[in-house]
Amino acid sequence: GGGMKERDDAPQPPTPRMKAFIVGQILDGHGGEPLRNAVLLEDRGRVVALGPRGSVGIPDHAEMIEAPGSTLLPGLMDSHVH
């Protein structure tokens, strides 16, 4: 016979699609000055906002990735594959 399965009716939190990277600096790859104490918002693999920490609004549902001592290079891709 088939046993009854337990059912979990508790609401599950939504999986965040947006990520907020809070970093020490962002390099634009075009030779500009580094953007220090910066935020990059990424939604489904696309950059949707970038700027100084105080100027970029971070939505409540975004996953926060805090790395204040890190440098972020948006768009840099490692094409050295085997």
mmCIF file of N, CA and C in Angstrom:
data_model
loop_
_atom_site.group_PDB
_atom_site.id
_atom_site.type_symbol
_atom_site.label_atom_id
_atom_site.label_comp_id
_atom_site.label_asym_id
_atom_site.label_seq_id
_atom_site.Cartn_x
_atom_site.Cartn_y
_atom_site.Cartn_z
ATOM 1 N N GLY A 1 0.776 -1.171 0.000
ATOM 2 C CA GLY A 1 0.000 0.000 0.000
ATOM 3 C C GLY A 1 0.831 1.253 0.000
ATOM 4 N N GLY A 2 0.167 2.246 -0.393
ATOM 5 C CA GLY A 2 0.835 3.545 -0.429
ATOM 6 C C GLY A 2 0.666 4.274 0.878
ATOM 7 N N GLY A 3 1.781 4.637 1.482
ATOM 8 C CA GLY A 3 1.736 5.407 2.715
ATOM 9 C C GLY A 3 1.466 6.871 2.413
ATOM 10 N N MET A 4 1.015 7.559 3.403
ATOM 11 C CA MET A 4 0.765 8.981 3.221
ATOM 12 C C MET A 4 2.067 9.751 3.363
ATOM 13 N N LYS A 5 2.259 10.701 2.511
ATOM 14 C CA LYS A 5 3.444 11.539 2.591
ATOM 15 C C LYS A 5 3.123 12.757 3.437
ATOM 16 N N GLU A 6 4.110 13.191 4.215
ATOM 17 C CA GLU A 6 3.925 14.424 4.971
ATOM 18 C C GLU A 6 3.958 15.601 4.013
ATOM 19 N N ARG A 7 3.168 16.562 4.316
ATOM 20 C CA ARG A 7 3.079 17.736 3.456
ATOM 21 C C ARG A 7 3.586 18.958 4.202
ATOM 22 N N ASP A 8 4.445 19.695 3.567
ATOM 23 C CA ASP A 8 4.991 20.904 4.181
ATOM 24 C C ASP A 8 4.261 22.101 3.593
ATOM 25 N N ASP A 9 3.339 22.652 4.363
ATOM 26 C CA ASP A 9 2.560 23.793 3.895
ATOM 27 C C ASP A 9 3.191 25.133 4.257
ATOM 28 N N ALA A 10 4.340 25.103 4.914
ATOM 29 C CA ALA A 10 4.978 26.360 5.306
ATOM 30 C C ALA A 10 5.402 27.115 4.054
ATOM 31 N N PRO A 11 5.117 28.402 4.006
ATOM 32 C CA PRO A 11 5.532 29.180 2.828
ATOM 33 C C PRO A 11 7.054 29.212 2.725
ATOM 34 N N GLN A 12 7.536 29.070 1.520
ATOM 35 C CA GLN A 12 8.967 29.094 1.265
ATOM 36 C C GLN A 12 9.355 30.489 0.803
ATOM 37 N N PRO A 13 10.502 30.984 1.289
ATOM 38 C CA PRO A 13 10.919 32.315 0.828
ATOM 39 C C PRO A 13 11.263 32.265 -0.653
ATOM 40 N N PRO A 14 11.012 33.351 -1.369
ATOM 41 C CA PRO A 14 11.332 33.350 -2.795
ATOM 42 C C PRO A 14 12.835 33.253 -3.004
ATOM 43 N N THR A 15 13.219 32.579 -4.053
ATOM 44 C CA THR A 15 14.628 32.494 -4.391
ATOM 45 C C THR A 15 15.047 33.836 -4.978
ATOM 46 N N PRO A 16 16.040 34.479 -4.360
ATOM 47 C CA PRO A 16 16.422 35.778 -4.898
ATOM 48 C C PRO A 16 17.045 35.645 -6.274
ATOM 49 N N ARG A 17 16.596 36.461 -7.179
ATOM 50 C CA ARG A 17 17.183 36.474 -8.513
ATOM 51 C C ARG A 17 18.198 37.595 -8.610
ATOM 52 N N MET A 18 17.972 38.641 -7.837
ATOM 53 C CA MET A 18 18.865 39.788 -7.880
ATOM 54 C C MET A 18 19.948 39.632 -6.816
ATOM 55 N N LYS A 19 21.161 40.023 -7.182
ATOM 56 C CA LYS A 19 22.281 39.985 -6.249
ATOM 57 C C LYS A 19 22.867 41.382 -6.157
ATOM 58 N N ALA A 20 23.231 41.772 -4.945
ATOM 59 C CA ALA A 20 23.893 43.055 -4.707
ATOM 60 C C ALA A 20 25.309 42.760 -4.235
ATOM 61 N N PHE A 21 26.279 43.107 -5.064
ATOM 62 C CA PHE A 21 27.681 42.931 -4.717
ATOM 63 C C PHE A 21 28.174 44.250 -4.130
ATOM 64 N N ILE A 22 28.588 44.226 -2.880
ATOM 65 C CA ILE A 22 29.112 45.415 -2.210
ATOM 66 C C ILE A 22 30.603 45.181 -2.051
ATOM 67 N N VAL A 23 31.391 45.963 -2.782
ATOM 68 C CA VAL A 23 32.821 45.683 -2.886
ATOM 69 C C VAL A 23 33.660 46.925 -2.607
ATOM 70 N N GLY A 24 34.958 46.700 -2.427
ATOM 71 C CA GLY A 24 35.890 47.793 -2.183
ATOM 72 C C GLY A 24 36.080 48.671 -3.401
ATOM 73 N N GLN A 25 36.141 48.049 -4.577
ATOM 74 C CA GLN A 25 36.269 48.837 -5.801
ATOM 75 C C GLN A 25 35.804 48.038 -7.000
ATOM 76 N N ILE A 26 35.363 48.791 -8.012
ATOM 77 C CA ILE A 26 34.956 48.202 -9.290
ATOM 78 C C ILE A 26 35.808 48.847 -10.376
ATOM 79 N N LEU A 27 36.401 48.007 -11.226
ATOM 80 C CA LEU A 27 37.166 48.489 -12.371
ATOM 81 C C LEU A 27 36.306 48.333 -13.609
ATOM 82 N N ASP A 28 36.213 49.395 -14.409
ATOM 83 C CA ASP A 28 35.308 49.363 -15.559
ATOM 84 C C ASP A 28 35.896 48.681 -16.791
ATOM 85 N N GLY A 29 37.194 48.432 -16.815
ATOM 86 C CA GLY A 29 37.795 47.766 -17.962
ATOM 87 C C GLY A 29 38.073 48.692 -19.131
ATOM 88 N N HIS A 30 37.809 49.981 -18.957
ATOM 89 C CA HIS A 30 38.038 50.959 -20.023
ATOM 90 C C HIS A 30 39.108 51.973 -19.641
ATOM 91 N N GLY A 31 39.810 51.723 -18.531
ATOM 92 C CA GLY A 31 40.879 52.608 -18.114
ATOM 93 C C GLY A 31 40.449 53.743 -17.207
ATOM 94 N N GLY A 32 39.194 53.771 -16.824
ATOM 95 C CA GLY A 32 38.710 54.819 -15.922
ATOM 96 C C GLY A 32 39.207 54.596 -14.506
ATOM 97 N N GLU A 33 39.020 55.612 -13.671
ATOM 98 C CA GLU A 33 39.397 55.505 -12.265
ATOM 99 C C GLU A 33 38.539 54.426 -11.594
ATOM 100 N N PRO A 34 39.114 53.680 -10.659
ATOM 101 C CA PRO A 34 38.311 52.691 -9.926
ATOM 102 C C PRO A 34 37.174 53.373 -9.176
ATOM 103 N N LEU A 35 36.040 52.718 -9.144
ATOM 104 C CA LEU A 35 34.897 53.189 -8.379
ATOM 105 C C LEU A 35 35.012 52.537 -7.004
ATOM 106 N N ARG A 36 35.287 53.336 -5.991
ATOM 107 C CA ARG A 36 35.546 52.801 -4.645
ATOM 108 C C ARG A 36 34.271 52.754 -3.811
ATOM 109 N N ASN A 37 34.262 51.766 -2.872
ATOM 110 C CA ASN A 37 33.106 51.548 -1.988
ATOM 111 C C ASN A 37 31.832 51.516 -2.829
ATOM 112 N N ALA A 38 31.764 50.520 -3.691
ATOM 113 C CA ALA A 38 30.750 50.492 -4.745
ATOM 114 C C ALA A 38 29.779 49.326 -4.609
ATOM 115 N N VAL A 39 28.679 49.450 -5.333
ATOM 116 C CA VAL A 39 27.642 48.415 -5.397
ATOM 117 C C VAL A 39 27.372 48.091 -6.858
ATOM 118 N N LEU A 40 27.240 46.814 -7.139
ATOM 119 C CA LEU A 40 26.797 46.355 -8.451
ATOM 120 C C LEU A 40 25.572 45.484 -8.222
ATOM 121 N N LEU A 41 24.473 45.826 -8.883
ATOM 122 C CA LEU A 41 23.256 45.010 -8.822
ATOM 123 C C LEU A 41 23.189 44.166 -10.080
ATOM 124 N N GLU A 42 22.993 42.873 -9.883
ATOM 125 C CA GLU A 42 22.900 41.927 -10.991
ATOM 126 C C GLU A 42 21.562 41.215 -10.899
ATOM 127 N N ASP A 43 20.853 41.144 -12.003
ATOM 128 C CA ASP A 43 19.555 40.479 -12.039
ATOM 129 C C ASP A 43 19.552 39.505 -13.210
ATOM 130 N N ARG A 44 19.498 38.218 -12.877
ATOM 131 C CA ARG A 44 19.472 37.152 -13.893
ATOM 132 C C ARG A 44 20.653 37.248 -14.858
ATOM 133 N N GLY A 45 21.835 37.541 -14.316
ATOM 134 C CA GLY A 45 23.039 37.559 -15.136
ATOM 135 C C GLY A 45 23.339 38.872 -15.829
ATOM 136 N N ARG A 46 22.543 39.903 -15.588
ATOM 137 C CA ARG A 46 22.768 41.210 -16.228
ATOM 138 C C ARG A 46 22.994 42.283 -15.172
ATOM 139 N N VAL A 47 23.918 43.181 -15.457
ATOM 140 C CA VAL A 47 24.148 44.317 -14.574
ATOM 141 C C VAL A 47 23.002 45.298 -14.782
ATOM 142 N N VAL A 48 22.298 45.625 -13.690
ATOM 143 C CA VAL A 48 21.168 46.548 -13.790
ATOM 144 C C VAL A 48 21.446 47.882 -13.107
ATOM 145 N N ALA A 49 22.454 47.938 -12.259
ATOM 146 C CA ALA A 49 22.841 49.196 -11.617
ATOM 147 C C ALA A 49 24.267 49.069 -11.111
ATOM 148 N N LEU A 50 24.934 50.212 -11.095
ATOM 149 C CA LEU A 50 26.328 50.248 -10.668
ATOM 150 C C LEU A 50 26.631 51.654 -10.194
ATOM 151 N N GLY A 51 27.278 51.770 -9.044
ATOM 152 C CA GLY A 51 27.621 53.100 -8.570
ATOM 153 C C GLY A 51 28.142 53.080 -7.155
ATOM 154 N N PRO A 52 28.446 54.273 -6.626
ATOM 155 C CA PRO A 52 28.874 54.366 -5.230
ATOM 156 C C PRO A 52 27.797 53.820 -4.308
ATOM 157 N N ARG A 53 28.217 53.278 -3.201
ATOM 158 C CA ARG A 53 27.289 52.587 -2.293
ATOM 159 C C ARG A 53 26.082 53.435 -1.914
ATOM 160 N N GLY A 54 26.247 54.693 -1.635
ATOM 161 C CA GLY A 54 25.129 55.536 -1.225
ATOM 162 C C GLY A 54 24.182 55.922 -2.344
ATOM 163 N N SER A 55 24.584 55.674 -3.592
ATOM 164 C CA SER A 55 23.752 56.122 -4.713
ATOM 165 C C SER A 55 22.946 55.008 -5.370
ATOM 166 N N VAL A 56 23.193 53.759 -4.992
ATOM 167 C CA VAL A 56 22.484 52.625 -5.599
ATOM 168 C C VAL A 56 21.528 52.051 -4.563
ATOM 169 N N GLY A 57 20.239 52.088 -4.867
ATOM 170 C CA GLY A 57 19.245 51.497 -3.975
ATOM 171 C C GLY A 57 19.261 49.979 -4.104
ATOM 172 N N ILE A 58 19.370 49.296 -2.977
ATOM 173 C CA ILE A 58 19.397 47.834 -2.979
ATOM 174 C C ILE A 58 18.026 47.336 -2.542
ATOM 175 N N PRO A 59 17.318 46.623 -3.431
ATOM 176 C CA PRO A 59 15.999 46.103 -3.074
ATOM 177 C C PRO A 59 16.071 45.123 -1.900
ATOM 178 N N ASP A 60 15.024 45.090 -1.098
ATOM 179 C CA ASP A 60 14.977 44.203 0.065
ATOM 180 C C ASP A 60 15.131 42.732 -0.316
ATOM 181 N N HIS A 61 14.668 42.350 -1.494
ATOM 182 C CA HIS A 61 14.696 40.940 -1.876
ATOM 183 C C HIS A 61 16.037 40.495 -2.473
ATOM 184 N N ALA A 62 16.970 41.422 -2.651
ATOM 185 C CA ALA A 62 18.258 41.076 -3.263
ATOM 186 C C ALA A 62 19.128 40.284 -2.289
ATOM 187 N N GLU A 63 19.859 39.336 -2.826
ATOM 188 C CA GLU A 63 20.851 38.599 -2.048
ATOM 189 C C GLU A 63 22.075 39.497 -1.903
ATOM 190 N N MET A 64 22.499 39.726 -0.665
ATOM 191 C CA MET A 64 23.632 40.614 -0.400
ATOM 192 C C MET A 64 24.928 39.807 -0.385
ATOM 193 N N ILE A 65 25.887 40.257 -1.166
ATOM 194 C CA ILE A 65 27.218 39.645 -1.183
ATOM 195 C C ILE A 65 28.194 40.755 -0.824
ATOM 196 N N GLU A 66 28.636 40.748 0.430
ATOM 197 C CA GLU A 66 29.498 41.812 0.916
ATOM 198 C C GLU A 66 30.949 41.353 0.911
ATOM 199 N N ALA A 67 31.769 42.077 0.184
ATOM 200 C CA ALA A 67 33.196 41.787 0.071
ATOM 201 C C ALA A 67 33.948 43.117 0.015
ATOM 202 N N PRO A 68 33.992 43.845 1.143
ATOM 203 C CA PRO A 68 34.525 45.203 1.141
ATOM 204 C C PRO A 68 35.992 45.315 0.727
ATOM 205 N N GLY A 69 36.754 44.260 0.851
ATOM 206 C CA GLY A 69 38.159 44.322 0.465
ATOM 207 C C GLY A 69 38.423 43.821 -0.937
ATOM 208 N N SER A 70 37.377 43.546 -1.696
ATOM 209 C CA SER A 70 37.520 42.931 -3.012
ATOM 210 C C SER A 70 37.433 43.943 -4.142
ATOM 211 N N THR A 71 37.974 43.524 -5.284
ATOM 212 C CA THR A 71 37.860 44.288 -6.525
ATOM 213 C C THR A 71 36.989 43.489 -7.475
ATOM 214 N N LEU A 72 36.018 44.149 -8.077
ATOM 215 C CA LEU A 72 35.101 43.504 -9.013
ATOM 216 C C LEU A 72 35.400 44.006 -10.420
ATOM 217 N N LEU A 73 35.460 43.072 -11.359
ATOM 218 C CA LEU A 73 35.696 43.391 -12.769
ATOM 219 C C LEU A 73 34.507 42.890 -13.571
ATOM 220 N N PRO A 74 33.419 43.662 -13.659
ATOM 221 C CA PRO A 74 32.231 43.178 -14.363
ATOM 222 C C PRO A 74 32.542 42.883 -15.824
ATOM 223 N N GLY A 75 32.040 41.774 -16.283
ATOM 224 C CA GLY A 75 32.213 41.412 -17.686
ATOM 225 C C GLY A 75 33.495 40.671 -17.989
ATOM 226 N N LEU A 76 34.417 40.571 -17.027
ATOM 227 C CA LEU A 76 35.648 39.830 -17.275
ATOM 228 C C LEU A 76 35.313 38.353 -17.371
ATOM 229 N N MET A 77 35.791 37.741 -18.412
ATOM 230 C CA MET A 77 35.490 36.339 -18.643
ATOM 231 C C MET A 77 36.796 35.586 -18.834
ATOM 232 N N ASP A 78 36.930 34.471 -18.169
ATOM 233 C CA ASP A 78 38.112 33.633 -18.322
ATOM 234 C C ASP A 78 37.857 32.697 -19.498
ATOM 235 N N SER A 79 38.489 32.973 -20.623
ATOM 236 C CA SER A 79 38.274 32.131 -21.798
ATOM 237 C C SER A 79 39.352 31.069 -21.952
ATOM 238 N N HIS A 80 40.187 30.927 -20.949
ATOM 239 C CA HIS A 80 41.246 29.909 -20.985
ATOM 240 C C HIS A 80 40.644 28.594 -20.482
ATOM 241 N N VAL A 81 40.103 27.837 -21.389
ATOM 242 C CA VAL A 81 39.478 26.556 -21.023
ATOM 243 C C VAL A 81 40.141 25.435 -21.803
ATOM 244 N N HIS A 82 40.034 24.251 -21.273
ATOM 245 C CA HIS A 82 40.625 23.079 -21.931
ATOM 246 C C HIS A 82 39.533 22.112 -22.318
#
